[in-house]
Tab-separated table of C-alpha atoms and ligand atoms in Angstrom:
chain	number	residue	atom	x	y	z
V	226	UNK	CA	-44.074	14.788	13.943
V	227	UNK	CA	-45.762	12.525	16.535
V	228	UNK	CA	-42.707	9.922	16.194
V	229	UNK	CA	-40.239	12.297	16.388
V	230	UNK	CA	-38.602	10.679	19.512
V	231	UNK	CA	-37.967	7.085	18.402
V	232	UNK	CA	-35.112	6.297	17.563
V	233	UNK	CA	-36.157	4.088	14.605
V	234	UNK	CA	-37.223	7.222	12.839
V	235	UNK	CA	-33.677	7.218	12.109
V	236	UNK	CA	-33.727	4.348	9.745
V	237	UNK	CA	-36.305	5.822	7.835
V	238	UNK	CA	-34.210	8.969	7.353
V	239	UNK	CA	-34.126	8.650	3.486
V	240	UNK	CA	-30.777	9.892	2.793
V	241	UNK	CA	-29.471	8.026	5.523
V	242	UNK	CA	-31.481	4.637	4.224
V	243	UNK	CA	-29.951	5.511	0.700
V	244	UNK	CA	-26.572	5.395	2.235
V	245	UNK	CA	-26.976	2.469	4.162
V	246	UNK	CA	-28.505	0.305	0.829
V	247	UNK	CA	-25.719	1.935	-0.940
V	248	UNK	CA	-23.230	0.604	1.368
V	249	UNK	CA	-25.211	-3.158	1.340
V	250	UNK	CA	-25.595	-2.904	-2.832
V	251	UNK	CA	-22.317	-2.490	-3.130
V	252	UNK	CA	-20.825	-5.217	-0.286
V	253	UNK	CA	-23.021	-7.364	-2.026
V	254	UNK	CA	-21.126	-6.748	-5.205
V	255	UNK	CA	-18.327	-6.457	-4.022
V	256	UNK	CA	-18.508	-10.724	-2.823
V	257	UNK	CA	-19.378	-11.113	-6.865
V	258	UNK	CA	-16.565	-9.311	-7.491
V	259	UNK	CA	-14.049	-11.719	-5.648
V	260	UNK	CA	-16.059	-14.648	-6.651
V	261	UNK	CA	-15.798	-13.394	-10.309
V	262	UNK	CA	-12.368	-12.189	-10.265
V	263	UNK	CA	-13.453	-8.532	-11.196
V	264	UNK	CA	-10.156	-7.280	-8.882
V	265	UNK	CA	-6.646	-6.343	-10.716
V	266	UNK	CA	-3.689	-5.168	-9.836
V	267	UNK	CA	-1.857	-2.262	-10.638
V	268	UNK	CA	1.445	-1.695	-11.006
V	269	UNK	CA	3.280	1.569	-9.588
V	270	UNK	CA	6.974	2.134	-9.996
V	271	UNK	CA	9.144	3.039	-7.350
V	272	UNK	CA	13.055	4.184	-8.647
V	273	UNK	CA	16.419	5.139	-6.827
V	274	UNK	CA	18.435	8.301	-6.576
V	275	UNK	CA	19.439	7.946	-9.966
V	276	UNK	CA	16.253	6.959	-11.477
V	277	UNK	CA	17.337	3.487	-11.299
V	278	UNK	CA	13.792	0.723	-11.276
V	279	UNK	CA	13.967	-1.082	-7.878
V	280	UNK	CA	10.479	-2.119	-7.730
V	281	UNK	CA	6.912	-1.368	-7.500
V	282	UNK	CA	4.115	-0.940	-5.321
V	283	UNK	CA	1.078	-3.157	-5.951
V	284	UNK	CA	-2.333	-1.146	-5.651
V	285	UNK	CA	-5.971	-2.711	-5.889
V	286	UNK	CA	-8.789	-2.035	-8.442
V	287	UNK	CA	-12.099	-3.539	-9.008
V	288	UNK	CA	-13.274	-3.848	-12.825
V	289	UNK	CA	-16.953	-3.097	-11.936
V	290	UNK	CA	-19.122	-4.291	-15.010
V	291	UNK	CA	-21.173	-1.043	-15.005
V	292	UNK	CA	-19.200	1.348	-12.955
V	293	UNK	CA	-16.124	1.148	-14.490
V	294	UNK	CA	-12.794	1.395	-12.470
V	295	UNK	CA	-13.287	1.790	-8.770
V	296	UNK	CA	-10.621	3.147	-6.770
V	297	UNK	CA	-9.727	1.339	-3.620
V	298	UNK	CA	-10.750	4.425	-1.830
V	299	UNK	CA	-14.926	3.570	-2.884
V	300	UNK	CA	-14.101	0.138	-1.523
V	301	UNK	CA	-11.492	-0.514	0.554
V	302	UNK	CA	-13.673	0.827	3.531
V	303	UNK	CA	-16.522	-1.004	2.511
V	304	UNK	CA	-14.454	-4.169	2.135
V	305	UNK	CA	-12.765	-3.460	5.890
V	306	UNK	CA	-16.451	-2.998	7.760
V	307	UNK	CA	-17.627	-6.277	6.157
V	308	UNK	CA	-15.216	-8.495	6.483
V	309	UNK	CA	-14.427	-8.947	3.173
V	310	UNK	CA	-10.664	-7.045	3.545
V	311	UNK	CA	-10.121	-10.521	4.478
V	312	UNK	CA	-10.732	-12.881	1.196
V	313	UNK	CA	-9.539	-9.394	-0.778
V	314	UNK	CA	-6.272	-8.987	1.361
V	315	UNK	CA	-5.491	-12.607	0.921
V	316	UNK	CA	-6.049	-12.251	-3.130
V	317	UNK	CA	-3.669	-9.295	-3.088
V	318	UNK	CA	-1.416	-10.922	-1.329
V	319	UNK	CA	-1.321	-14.139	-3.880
V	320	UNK	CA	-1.737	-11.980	-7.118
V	321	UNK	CA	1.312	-9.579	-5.783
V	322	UNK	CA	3.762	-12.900	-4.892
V	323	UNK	CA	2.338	-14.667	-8.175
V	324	UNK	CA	4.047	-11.207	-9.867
V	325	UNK	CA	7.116	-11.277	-8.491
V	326	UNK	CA	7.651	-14.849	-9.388
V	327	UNK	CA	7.146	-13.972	-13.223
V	328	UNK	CA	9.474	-10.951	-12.628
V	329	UNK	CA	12.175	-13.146	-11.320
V	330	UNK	CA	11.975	-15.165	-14.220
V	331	UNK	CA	12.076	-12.353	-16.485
V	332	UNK	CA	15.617	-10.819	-17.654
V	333	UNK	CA	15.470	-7.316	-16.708
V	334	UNK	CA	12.668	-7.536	-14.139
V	335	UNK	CA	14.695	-10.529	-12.032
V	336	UNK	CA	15.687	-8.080	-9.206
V	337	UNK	CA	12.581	-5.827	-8.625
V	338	UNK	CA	10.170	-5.739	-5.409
V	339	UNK	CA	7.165	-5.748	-4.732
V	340	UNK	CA	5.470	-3.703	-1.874
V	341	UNK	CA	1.965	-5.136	-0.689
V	342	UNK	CA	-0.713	-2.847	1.472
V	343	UNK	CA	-1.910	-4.572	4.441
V	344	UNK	CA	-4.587	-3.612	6.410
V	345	UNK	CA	-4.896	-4.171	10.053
V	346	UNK	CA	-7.444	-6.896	10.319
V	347	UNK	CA	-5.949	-8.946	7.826
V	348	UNK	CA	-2.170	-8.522	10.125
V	349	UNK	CA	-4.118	-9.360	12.974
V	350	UNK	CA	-5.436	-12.992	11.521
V	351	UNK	CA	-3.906	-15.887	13.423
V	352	UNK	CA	-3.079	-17.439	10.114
V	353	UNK	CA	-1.556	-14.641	8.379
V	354	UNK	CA	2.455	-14.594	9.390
V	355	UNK	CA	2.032	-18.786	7.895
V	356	UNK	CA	-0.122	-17.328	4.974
V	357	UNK	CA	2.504	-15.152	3.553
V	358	UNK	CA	5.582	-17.978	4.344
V	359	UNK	CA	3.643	-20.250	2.309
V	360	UNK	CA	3.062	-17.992	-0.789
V	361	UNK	CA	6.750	-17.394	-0.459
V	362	UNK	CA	7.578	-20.899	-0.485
V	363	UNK	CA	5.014	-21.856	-3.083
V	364	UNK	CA	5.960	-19.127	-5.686
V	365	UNK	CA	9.647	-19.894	-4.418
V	366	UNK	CA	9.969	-16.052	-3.961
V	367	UNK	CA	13.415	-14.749	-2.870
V	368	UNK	CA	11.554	-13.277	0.770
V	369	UNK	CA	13.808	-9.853	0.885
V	370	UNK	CA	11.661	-8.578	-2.256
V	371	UNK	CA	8.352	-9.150	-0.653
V	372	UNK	CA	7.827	-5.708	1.591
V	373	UNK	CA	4.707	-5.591	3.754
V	374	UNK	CA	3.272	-1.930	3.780
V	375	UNK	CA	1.935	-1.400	7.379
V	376	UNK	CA	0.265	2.025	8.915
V	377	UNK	CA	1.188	3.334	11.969
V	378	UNK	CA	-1.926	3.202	13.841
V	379	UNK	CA	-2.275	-0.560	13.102
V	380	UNK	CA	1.336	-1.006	14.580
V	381	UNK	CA	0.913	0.979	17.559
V	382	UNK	CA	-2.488	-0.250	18.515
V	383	UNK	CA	-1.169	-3.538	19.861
V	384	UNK	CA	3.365	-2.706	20.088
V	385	UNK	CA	3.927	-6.665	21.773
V	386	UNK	CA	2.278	-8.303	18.832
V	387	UNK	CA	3.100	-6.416	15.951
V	388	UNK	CA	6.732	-6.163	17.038
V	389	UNK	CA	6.760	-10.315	17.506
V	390	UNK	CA	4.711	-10.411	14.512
V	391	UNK	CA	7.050	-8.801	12.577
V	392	UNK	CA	10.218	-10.214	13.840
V	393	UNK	CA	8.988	-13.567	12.642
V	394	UNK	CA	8.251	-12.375	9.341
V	395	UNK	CA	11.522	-10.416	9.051
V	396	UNK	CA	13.643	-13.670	9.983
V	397	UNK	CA	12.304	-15.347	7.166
V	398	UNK	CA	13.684	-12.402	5.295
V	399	UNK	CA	10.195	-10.446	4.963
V	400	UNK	CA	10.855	-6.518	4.355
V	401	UNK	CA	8.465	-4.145	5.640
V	402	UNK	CA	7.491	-0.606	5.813
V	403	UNK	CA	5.983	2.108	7.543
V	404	UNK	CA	3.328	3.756	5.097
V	405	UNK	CA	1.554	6.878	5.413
V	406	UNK	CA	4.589	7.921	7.843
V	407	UNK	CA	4.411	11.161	9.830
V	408	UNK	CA	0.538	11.040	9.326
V	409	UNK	CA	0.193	8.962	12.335
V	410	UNK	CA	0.599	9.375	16.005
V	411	UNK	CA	3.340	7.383	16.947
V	412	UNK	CA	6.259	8.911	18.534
V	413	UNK	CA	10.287	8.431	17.335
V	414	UNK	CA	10.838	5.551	20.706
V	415	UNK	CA	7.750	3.171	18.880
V	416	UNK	CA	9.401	3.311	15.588
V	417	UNK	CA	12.450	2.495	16.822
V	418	UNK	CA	11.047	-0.786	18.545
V	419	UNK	CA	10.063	-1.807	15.159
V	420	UNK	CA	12.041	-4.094	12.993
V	421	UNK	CA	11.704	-1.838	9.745
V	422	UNK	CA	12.897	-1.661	6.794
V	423	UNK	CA	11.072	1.292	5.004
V	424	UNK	CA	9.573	4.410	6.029
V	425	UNK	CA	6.914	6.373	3.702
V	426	UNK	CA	6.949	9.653	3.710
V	427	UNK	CA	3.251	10.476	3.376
V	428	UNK	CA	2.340	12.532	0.219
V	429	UNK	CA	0.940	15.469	2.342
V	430	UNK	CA	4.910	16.475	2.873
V	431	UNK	CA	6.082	16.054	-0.648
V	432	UNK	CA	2.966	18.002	-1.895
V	433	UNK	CA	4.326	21.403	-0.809
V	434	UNK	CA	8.158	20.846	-1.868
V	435	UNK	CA	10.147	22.571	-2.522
V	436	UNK	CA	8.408	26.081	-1.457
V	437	UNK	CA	6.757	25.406	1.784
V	438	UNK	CA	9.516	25.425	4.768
V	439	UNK	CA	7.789	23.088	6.740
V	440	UNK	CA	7.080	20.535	4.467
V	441	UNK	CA	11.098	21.080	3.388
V	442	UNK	CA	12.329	20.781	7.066
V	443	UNK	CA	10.329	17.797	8.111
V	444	UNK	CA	10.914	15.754	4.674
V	445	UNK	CA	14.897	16.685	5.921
V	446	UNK	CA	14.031	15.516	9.261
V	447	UNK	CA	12.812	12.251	8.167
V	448	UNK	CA	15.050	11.421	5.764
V	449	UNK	CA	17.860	12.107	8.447
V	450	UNK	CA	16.394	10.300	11.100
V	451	UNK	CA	15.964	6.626	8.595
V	452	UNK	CA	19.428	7.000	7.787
V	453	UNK	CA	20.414	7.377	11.171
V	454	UNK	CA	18.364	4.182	12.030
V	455	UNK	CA	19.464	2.547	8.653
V	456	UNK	CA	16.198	3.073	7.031
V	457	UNK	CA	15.689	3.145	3.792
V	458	UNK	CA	13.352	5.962	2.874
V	459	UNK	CA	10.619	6.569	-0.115
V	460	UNK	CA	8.924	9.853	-1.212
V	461	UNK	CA	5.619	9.213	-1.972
V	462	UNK	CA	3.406	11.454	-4.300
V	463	UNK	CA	6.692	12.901	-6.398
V	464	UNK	CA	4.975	14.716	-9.241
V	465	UNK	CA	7.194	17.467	-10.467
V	466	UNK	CA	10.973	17.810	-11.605
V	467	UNK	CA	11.206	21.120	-8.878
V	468	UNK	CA	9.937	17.981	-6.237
V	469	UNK	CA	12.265	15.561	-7.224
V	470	UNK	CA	15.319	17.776	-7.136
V	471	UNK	CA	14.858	18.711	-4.076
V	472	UNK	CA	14.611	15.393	-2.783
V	473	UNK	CA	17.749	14.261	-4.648
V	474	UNK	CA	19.660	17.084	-3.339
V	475	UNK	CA	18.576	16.319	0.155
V	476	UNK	CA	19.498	12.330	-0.306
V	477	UNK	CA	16.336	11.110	-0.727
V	478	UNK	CA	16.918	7.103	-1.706
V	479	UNK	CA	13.593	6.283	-2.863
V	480	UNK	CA	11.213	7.387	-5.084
V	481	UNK	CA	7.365	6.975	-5.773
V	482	UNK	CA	4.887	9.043	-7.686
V	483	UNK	CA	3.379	10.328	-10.889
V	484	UNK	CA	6.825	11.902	-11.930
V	485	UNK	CA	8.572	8.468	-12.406
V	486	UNK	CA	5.160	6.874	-13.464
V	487	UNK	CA	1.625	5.982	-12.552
V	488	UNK	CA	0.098	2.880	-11.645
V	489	UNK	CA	-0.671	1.194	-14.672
V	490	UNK	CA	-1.578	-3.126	-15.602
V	491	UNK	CA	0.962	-5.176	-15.222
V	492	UNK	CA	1.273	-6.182	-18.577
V	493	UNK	CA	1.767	-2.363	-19.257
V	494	UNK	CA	4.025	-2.039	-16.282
V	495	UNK	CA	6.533	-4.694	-18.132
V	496	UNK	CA	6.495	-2.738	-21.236
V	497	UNK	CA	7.489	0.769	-19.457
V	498	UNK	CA	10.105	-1.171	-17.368
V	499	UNK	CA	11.682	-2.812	-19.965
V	500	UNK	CA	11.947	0.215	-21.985
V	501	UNK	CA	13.259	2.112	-19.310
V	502	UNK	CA	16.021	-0.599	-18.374
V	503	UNK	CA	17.462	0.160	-22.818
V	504	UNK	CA	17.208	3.830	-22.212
O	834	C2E	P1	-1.316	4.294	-0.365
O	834	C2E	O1	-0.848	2.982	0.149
O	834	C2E	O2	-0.799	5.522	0.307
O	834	C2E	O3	-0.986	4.284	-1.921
O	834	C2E	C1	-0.532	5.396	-2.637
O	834	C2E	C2	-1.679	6.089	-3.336
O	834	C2E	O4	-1.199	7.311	-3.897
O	834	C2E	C3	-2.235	5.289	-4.505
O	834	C2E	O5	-3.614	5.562	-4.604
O	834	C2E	C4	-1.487	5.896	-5.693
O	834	C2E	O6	-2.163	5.730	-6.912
O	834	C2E	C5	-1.448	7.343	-5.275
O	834	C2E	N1	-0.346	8.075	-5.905
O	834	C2E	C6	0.866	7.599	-6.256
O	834	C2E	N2	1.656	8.564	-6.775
O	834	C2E	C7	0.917	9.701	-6.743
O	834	C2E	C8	1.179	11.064	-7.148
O	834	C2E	O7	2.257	11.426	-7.638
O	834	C2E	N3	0.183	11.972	-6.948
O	834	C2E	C9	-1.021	11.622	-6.409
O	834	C2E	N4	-1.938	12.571	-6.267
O	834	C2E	N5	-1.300	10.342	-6.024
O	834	C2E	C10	-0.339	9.398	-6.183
O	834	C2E	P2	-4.674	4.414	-4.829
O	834	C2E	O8	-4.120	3.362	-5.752
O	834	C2E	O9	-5.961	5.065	-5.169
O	834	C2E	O10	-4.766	3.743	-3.402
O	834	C2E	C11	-5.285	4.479	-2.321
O	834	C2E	C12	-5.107	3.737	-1.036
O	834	C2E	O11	-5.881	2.525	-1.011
O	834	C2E	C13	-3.668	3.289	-0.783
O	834	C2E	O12	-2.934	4.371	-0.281
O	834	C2E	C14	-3.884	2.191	0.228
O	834	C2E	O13	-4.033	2.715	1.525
O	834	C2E	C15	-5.212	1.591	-0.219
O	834	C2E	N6	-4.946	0.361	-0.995
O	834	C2E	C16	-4.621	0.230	-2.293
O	834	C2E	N7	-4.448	-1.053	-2.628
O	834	C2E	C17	-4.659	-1.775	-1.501
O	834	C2E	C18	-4.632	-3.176	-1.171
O	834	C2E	O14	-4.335	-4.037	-1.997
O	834	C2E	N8	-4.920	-3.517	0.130
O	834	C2E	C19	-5.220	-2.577	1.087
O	834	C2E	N9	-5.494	-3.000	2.330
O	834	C2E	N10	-5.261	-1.268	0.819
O	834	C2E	C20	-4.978	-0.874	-0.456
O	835	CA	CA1	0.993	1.979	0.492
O	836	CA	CA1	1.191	5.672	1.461
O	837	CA	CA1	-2.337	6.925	1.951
């Protein structure tokens, strides 16, 4: 065609314009959605070696009027190119600590966590480490059960800050830990350097337990290596009895995944917990 070498042409590739509005249509919602409180929390246990509740792991949704549900993988990405992780990161945040406070005042909930995803531009904000020590402070949280879940590549991306970051959360008695872990690129001498309290392992491990050797030998590897370092370790993405056997026979303290439960409303989350704490 006779404007085949402009670059504009580009922009009026239809499927790539239908992407683009796609992307805009649903920013643009997405700003309703915080002004309208159409976000939620859900609730995902996390257990001990002996099945014991010792927390959970708060994960975003987005009540969409027409859509439905929305997983925070339709979003999230949408909400980190625009901005908007910011606002949304900060509502987490405030939801998750506004949680814990009504756990703590609820007998048989009083001593769980709660584990918050943080994304990198939200770490990064000059405001955040006095963000979170005010929610603390206003919800009169006990700190220890607050635990920041960072990714590797965030951490690594800038070592000085994160590290004094961190510090200055942890001496305030913030927890935090490494999600995703093995996924990333970070070698054993970084993750030592970090004041951590948690590592992840990354679903992608658990997924072939207990057949697949590899997945068996590093899952051993990592659980090793935390204890060595005085880590305390989760399995994320446990979703069979064969999965979670092995991991208990291999000392595996923590435990996440559809096995022990699935992320559900936190009214709903109450319910199952309490249950589980008369069984
Ligand atoms: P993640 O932090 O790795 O969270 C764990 C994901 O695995 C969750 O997906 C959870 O529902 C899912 N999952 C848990 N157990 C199982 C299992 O046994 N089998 C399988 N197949 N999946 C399991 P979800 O809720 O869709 O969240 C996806 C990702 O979105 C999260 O991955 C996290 O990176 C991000 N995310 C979620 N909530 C937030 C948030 O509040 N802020 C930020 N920045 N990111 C968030
Ligand atoms: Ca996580
Ligand atoms: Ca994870
Ligand atoms: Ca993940």
């Amino acid at each position: 065609a006779k404007d085949a070498g402009r670059n504009c042409l580009y922009f009026f590739d239809p499927a790539m314009q239908q992407a683009l509005s796609a992307r805009a249509q649903m920013e643009s919602e997405l700003r309703v959605a915080l002004q309208q409180e159409q976000l939620l929390l859900y609730y995902q246990p996390q257990v001990d070696a002996a099945g014991v509740l010792t927390g959970a792991e708060a994960l975003v949704r987005w009540q969409h009027p027409q859509r439905g549900l929305v997983a925070p993988a339709e979003f999230i990405p949408v909400a980190e190119a625009s901005g908007l992780i910011l606002p949304l990161g900060s509502w987490v945040l405030q939801q998750a600590c506004k949680q814990l406070s009504v756990w703590a005042k609820t007998p048989g909930l009083s001593d769980l966590s709660i584990s918050v995803n943080i994304s990198a531009h939200q770490f990064k904000q000059p405001g955040f480490a006095d963000e979170v020590l005010a929610l603390v402070k206003h919800f009169q949280l006990v700190p220890q059960r607050l635990k920041l879940e960072l990714t590797e590549s965030l951490l690594i991306d800038d070592m000085a800050f994160s590290i004094e970051r961190m510090r200055f959360l942890k001496q305030q008695g913030v927890g935090f830990a490494l999600d995703d872990f093995g996924t990333g690129y970070s070698s054993l001498a970084y993750i030592k350097q970090l004041p951590l309290d948690q590592l992840k392992i990354d679903r992608c491990f658990i997924d072939g337990l207990p057949e697949d050797p590899n997945d068996a030998a590093i899952t051993r590897i990592i659980i090793s290596l935390a204890n060595e370092l005085n880590l305390w370790v989760v399995a994320e993405g446990v979703e069979t009895e064969a999965q979670r056997d092995f991991l208990q026979a291999i000392q595996c303290p923590g435990y996440q995944g559809y096995w022990f439960g699935r992320p559900v409303p936190a009214a709903e989350f109450r319910q199952q917990a309490l249950n589980r704490k008369q069984e």
